[in-house]
Coordinates of C-alpha atoms and ligand atoms in Angstrom, one line a residue:
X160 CA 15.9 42.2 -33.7
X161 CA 18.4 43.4 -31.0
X162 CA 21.0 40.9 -29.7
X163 CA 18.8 40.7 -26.3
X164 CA 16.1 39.9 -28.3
X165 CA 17.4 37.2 -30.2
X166 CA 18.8 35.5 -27.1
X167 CA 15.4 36.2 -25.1
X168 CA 14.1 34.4 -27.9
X169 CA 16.6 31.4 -28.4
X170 CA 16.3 31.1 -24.1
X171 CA 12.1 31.2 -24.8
X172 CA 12.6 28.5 -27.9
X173 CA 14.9 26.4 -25.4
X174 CA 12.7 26.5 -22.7
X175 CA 9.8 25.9 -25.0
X176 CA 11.7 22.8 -26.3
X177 CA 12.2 21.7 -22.6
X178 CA 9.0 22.3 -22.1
X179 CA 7.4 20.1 -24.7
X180 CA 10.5 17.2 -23.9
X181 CA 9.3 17.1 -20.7
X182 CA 5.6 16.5 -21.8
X183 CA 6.3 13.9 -24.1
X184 CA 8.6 11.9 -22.4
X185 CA 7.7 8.6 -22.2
X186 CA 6.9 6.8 -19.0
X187 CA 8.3 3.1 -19.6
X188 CA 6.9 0.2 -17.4
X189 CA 10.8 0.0 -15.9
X190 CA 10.5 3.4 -14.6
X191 CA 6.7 3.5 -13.4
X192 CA 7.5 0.2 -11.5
X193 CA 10.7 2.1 -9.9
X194 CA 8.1 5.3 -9.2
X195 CA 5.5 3.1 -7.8
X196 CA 8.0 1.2 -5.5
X197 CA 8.7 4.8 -4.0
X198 CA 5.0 5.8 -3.5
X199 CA 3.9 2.1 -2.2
X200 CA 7.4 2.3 0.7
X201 CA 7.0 6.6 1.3
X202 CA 3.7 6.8 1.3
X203 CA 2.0 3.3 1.4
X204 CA -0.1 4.5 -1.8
X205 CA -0.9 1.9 -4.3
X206 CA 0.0 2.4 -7.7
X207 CA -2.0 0.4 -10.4
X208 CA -0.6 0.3 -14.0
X209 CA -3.5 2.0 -14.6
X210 CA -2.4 5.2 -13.4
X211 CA 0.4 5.1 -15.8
X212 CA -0.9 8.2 -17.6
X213 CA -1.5 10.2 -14.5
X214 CA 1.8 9.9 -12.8
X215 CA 3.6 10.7 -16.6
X216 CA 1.0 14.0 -16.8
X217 CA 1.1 14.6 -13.0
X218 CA 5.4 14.3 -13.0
X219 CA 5.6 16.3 -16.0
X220 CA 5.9 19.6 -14.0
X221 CA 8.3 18.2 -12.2
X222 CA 10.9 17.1 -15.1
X223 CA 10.3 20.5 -16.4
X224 CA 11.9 22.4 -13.4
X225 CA 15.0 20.0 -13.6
X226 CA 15.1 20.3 -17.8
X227 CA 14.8 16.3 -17.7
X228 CA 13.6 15.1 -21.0
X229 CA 13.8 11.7 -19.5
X230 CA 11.8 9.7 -17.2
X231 CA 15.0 7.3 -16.3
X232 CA 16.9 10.6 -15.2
X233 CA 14.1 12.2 -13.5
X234 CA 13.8 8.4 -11.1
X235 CA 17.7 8.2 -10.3
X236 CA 17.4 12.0 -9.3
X237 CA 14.5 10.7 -6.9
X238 CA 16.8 8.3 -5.6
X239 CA 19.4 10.2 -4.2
X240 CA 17.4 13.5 -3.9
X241 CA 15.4 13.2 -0.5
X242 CA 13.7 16.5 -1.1
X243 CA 12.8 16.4 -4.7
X244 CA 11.1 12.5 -3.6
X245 CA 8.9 14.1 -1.2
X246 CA 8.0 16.6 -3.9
X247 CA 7.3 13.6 -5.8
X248 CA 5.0 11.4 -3.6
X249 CA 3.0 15.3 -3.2
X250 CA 2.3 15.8 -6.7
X251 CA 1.2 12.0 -7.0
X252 CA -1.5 12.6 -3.8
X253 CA -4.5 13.4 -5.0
X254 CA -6.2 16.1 -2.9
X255 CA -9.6 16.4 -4.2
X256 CA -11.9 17.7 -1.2
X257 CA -14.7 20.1 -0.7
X258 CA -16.9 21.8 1.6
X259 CA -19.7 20.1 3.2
X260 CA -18.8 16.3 0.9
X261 CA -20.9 13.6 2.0
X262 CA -23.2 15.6 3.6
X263 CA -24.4 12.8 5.7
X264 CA -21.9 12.7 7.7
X265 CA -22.4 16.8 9.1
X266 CA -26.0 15.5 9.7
X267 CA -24.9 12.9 11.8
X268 CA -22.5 15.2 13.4
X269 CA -24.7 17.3 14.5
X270 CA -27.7 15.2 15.4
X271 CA -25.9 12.3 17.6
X272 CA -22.0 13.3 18.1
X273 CA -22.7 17.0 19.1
X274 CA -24.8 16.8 22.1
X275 CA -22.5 14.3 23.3
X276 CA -19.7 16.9 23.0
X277 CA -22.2 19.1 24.8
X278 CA -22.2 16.9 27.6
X279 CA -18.2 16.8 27.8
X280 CA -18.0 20.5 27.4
X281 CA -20.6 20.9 29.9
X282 CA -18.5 18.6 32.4
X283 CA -15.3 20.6 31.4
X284 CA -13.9 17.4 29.6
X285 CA -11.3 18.3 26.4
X286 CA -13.6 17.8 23.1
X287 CA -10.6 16.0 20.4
X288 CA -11.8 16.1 16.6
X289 CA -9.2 14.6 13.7
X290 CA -9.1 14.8 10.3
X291 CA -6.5 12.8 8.8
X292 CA -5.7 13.3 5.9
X293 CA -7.7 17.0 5.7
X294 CA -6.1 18.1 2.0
X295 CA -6.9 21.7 1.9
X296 CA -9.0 21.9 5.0
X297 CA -12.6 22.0 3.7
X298 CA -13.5 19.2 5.7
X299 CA -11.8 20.2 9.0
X300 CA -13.9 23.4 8.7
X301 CA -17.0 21.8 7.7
X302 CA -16.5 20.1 11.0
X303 CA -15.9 23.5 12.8
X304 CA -19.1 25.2 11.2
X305 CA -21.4 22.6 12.3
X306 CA -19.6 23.0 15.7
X307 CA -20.3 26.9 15.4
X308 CA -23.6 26.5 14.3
X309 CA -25.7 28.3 11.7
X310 CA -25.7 31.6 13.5
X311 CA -23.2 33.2 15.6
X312 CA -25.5 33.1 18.9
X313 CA -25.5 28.9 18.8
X314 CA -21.7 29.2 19.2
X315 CA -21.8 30.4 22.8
X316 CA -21.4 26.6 24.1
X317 CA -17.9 27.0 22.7
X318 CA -16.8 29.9 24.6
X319 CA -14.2 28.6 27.0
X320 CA -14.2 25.2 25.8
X321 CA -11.6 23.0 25.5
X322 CA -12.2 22.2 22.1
X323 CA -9.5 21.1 19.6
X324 CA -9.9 20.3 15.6
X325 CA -6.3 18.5 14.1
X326 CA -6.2 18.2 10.6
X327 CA -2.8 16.3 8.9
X328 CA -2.1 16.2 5.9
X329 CA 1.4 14.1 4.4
X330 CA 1.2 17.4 1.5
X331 CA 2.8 20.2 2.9
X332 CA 1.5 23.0 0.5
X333 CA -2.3 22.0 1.6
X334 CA -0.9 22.1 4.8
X335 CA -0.4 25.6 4.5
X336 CA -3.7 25.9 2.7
X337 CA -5.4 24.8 6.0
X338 CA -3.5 27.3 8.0
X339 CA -3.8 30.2 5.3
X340 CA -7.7 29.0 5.5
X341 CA -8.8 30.9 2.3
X342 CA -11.0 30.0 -0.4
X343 CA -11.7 30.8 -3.8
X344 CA -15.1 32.3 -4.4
X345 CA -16.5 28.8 -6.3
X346 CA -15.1 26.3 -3.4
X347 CA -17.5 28.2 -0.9
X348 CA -20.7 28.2 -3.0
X349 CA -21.0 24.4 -1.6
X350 CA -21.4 26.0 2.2
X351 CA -25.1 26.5 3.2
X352 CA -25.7 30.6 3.3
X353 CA -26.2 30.9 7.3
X354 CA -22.8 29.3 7.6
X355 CA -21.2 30.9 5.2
X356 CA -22.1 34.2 6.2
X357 CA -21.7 33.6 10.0
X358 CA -17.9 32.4 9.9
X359 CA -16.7 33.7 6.8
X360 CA -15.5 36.7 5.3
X361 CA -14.6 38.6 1.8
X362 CA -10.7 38.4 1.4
X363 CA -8.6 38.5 -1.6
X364 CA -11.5 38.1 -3.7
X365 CA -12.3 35.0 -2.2
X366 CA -13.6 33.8 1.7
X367 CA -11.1 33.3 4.5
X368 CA -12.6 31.3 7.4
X369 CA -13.7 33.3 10.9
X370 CA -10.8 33.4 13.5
X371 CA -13.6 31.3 15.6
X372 CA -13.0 28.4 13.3
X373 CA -9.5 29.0 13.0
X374 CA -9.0 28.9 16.6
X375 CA -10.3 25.7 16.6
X376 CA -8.3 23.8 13.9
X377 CA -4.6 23.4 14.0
X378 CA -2.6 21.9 10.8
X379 CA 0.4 19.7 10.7
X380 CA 2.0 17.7 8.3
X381 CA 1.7 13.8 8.9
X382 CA 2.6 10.9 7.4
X383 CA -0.3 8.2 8.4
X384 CA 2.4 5.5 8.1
X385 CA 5.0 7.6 10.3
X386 CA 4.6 7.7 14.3
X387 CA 1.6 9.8 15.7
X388 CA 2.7 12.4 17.7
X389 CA -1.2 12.2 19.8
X390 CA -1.4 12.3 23.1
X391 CA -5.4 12.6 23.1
X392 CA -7.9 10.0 22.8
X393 CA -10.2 11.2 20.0
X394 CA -14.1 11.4 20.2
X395 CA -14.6 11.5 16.3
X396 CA -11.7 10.6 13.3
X397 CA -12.1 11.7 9.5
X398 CA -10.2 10.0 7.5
X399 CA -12.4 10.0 3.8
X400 CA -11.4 9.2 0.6
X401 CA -7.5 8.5 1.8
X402 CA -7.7 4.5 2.5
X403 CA -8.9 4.0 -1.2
X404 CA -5.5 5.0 -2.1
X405 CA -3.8 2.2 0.2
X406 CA -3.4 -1.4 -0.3
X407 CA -5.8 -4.0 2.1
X408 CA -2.6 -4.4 4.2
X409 CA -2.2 -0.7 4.8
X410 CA -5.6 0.3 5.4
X411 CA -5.7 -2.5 8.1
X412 CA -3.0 -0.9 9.5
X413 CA -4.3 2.3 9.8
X414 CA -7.8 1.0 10.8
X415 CA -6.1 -0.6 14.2
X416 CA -4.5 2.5 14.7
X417 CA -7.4 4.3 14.7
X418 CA -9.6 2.4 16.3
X419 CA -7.0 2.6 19.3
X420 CA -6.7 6.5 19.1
X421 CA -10.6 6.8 19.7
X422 CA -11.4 7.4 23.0
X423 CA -14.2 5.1 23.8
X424 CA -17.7 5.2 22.0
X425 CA -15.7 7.5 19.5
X426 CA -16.5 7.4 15.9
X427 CA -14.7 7.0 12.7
X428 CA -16.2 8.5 9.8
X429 CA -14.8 7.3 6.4
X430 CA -15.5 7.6 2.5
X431 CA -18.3 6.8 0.7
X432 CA -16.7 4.2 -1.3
X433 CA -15.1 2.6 1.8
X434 CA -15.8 0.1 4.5
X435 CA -13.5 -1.3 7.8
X436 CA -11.8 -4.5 6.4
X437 CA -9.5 -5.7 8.9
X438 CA -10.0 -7.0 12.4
X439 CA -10.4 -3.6 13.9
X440 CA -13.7 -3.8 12.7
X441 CA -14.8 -6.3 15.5
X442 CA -14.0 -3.4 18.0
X443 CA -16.1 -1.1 16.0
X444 CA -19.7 -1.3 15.1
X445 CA -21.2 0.2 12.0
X446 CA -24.1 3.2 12.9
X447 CA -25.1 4.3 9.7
X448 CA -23.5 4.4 5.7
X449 CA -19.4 4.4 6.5
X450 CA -19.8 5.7 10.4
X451 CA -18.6 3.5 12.9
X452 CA -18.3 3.9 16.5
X453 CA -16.0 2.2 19.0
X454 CA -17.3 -0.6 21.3
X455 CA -18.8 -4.0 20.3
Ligands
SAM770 C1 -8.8 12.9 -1.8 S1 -8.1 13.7 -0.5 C2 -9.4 13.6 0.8 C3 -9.6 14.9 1.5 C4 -10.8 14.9 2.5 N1 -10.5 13.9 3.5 C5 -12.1 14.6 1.8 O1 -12.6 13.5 1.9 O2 -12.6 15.5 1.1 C6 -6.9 12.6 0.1 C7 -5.8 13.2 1.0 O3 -5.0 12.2 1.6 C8 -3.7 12.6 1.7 N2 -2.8 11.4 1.9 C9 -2.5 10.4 1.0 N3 -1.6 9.5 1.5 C10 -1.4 9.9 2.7 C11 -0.5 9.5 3.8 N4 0.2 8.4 3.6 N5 -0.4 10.2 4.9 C12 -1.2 11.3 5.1 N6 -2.0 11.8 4.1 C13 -2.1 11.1 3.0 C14 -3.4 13.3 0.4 O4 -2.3 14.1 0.4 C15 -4.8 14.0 0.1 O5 -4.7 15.3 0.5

């Protein structure tokens, strides 16, 4: 073996050895209590001992890139490393999502909420559609297809409209996933043929969305817990499978705040697990599984 060799071997066996430290260090109670205490004041995401093996498999990556065998070193680099904690609190999201989920919610969408946004557009009024905490941005576009239609002739209600899609995420990369708006050829099989072939197209060997859905949507990264930089009242909020994450204190919280974001008679759609729990839900009243719509 040549001397490059042998070192390209030794650097492989060392970062093989880093590699496998990194795996199998061990997540002590100490240092997930010190991890959680980060996640519950960052990102107001509860941590249950439960999710003990998570975080250590989910963190794993992240000890890697620093060569940290330990779990102690990898939480004091947190704590005086702003950057690598925000990397921290984004591998611990979990941004599970996909086209058309709780398909109930599209129906609705389209049956009650859309000729009301007919009406506005119709009036020139500005039509204000977030989703709030969007992950990769199936759910934003989910909205904008059932906006679109199921054929490119039923979008013609849209042309010159003043209508705007927001979808925050606090995870920049699916931030940039929204904005890059491309799919892999088994996230799009869940989208019903006429939309899929009206407002999407072959790229990359996957599907990027239409530039008529795109126009729509714009991405930004948000922190729920952080000020909202909104000016508009909102005639529909998304925010699905996120609260389950947050403690009852938190998702009260965020309930008020969205409740006083929606413009009046606006709805709130949320998870299927989920339900309002807090006194915002007097100013709400429930229309159907997990949609509520502002008034009493
Ligand atoms: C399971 S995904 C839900 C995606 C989509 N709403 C759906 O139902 O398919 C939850 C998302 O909430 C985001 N999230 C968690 N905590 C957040 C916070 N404090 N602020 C903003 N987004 C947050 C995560 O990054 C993740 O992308």
């Amino acid at each position: 073996m040549t001397a490059a060799g042998a070192s390209a071997t030794a650097a492989l066996a060392g970062g093989t050895t880093a590699m496998s430290a990194a795996a199998n260090a061990e997540l002590t109670p100490r240092d997930f209590t010190a991890i959680a205490a980060i996640m519950q004041s960052d990102a107001r995401i509860a941590l249950s001992e439960a999710k003990m093996t998570l975080v250590q498999s989910r963190l794993a990556r992240r000890l890697r890139e620093h060569g940290l065998s330990r779990f102690s070193e990898y939480v004091q680099l947190v704590e005086r490393d702003k950057e690598e904690r925000g990397r921290m609190v984004v591998a611990l999201t979990t941004n599970h999502t996909h086209f058309f989920r709780e398909p109930h919610h599209f129906d609705h969408l389209r049956e009650t909420l859309m000729p009301l946004l007919r009406e506005k557009v119709s009036q020139r009024k500005p039509v204000r559609i977030w989703s709030a905490g969007s992950s990769s941005g199936e759910e934003v576009y989910t909205i904008a297809m059932c906006l679109l239609g199921a054929d490119r002739a039923s979008a013609s209600w849209l042309r010159n409209a003043d209508v705007k899609l927001l979808a925050t995420d606090i995870s920049p990369p699916v931030v940039e996933a929204v904005r890059r708006a491309w799919y892999p050829e088994n996230a799009v099989q869940a989208i019903p043929e006429a939309y899929r072939s009206a407002w999407m197209r072959p790229a990359d060997g996957g599907f990027v969305m239409a530039d008529e859905a795109r126009a729509m949507v714009t991405a930004r990264v948000l922190n729920l817990f952080e000020s909202w930089p909104l000016k508009a009242q909102y005639d529909a909020i998304f925010c699905r499978n996120v609260m389950i994450y947050f403690a009852d204190d938190a998702k009260e919280e965020l309930e008020q705040r969205f409740v006083d974001q929606l413009a009046p008679e606006g709805f709130l759609y949320i998870g299927h697990s989920e339900r309002m729990i807090g006194p915002a839900s007097l100013r709400m009243r429930s229309c159907g599984h997990t949609i509520y719509r502002k008034g009493e």
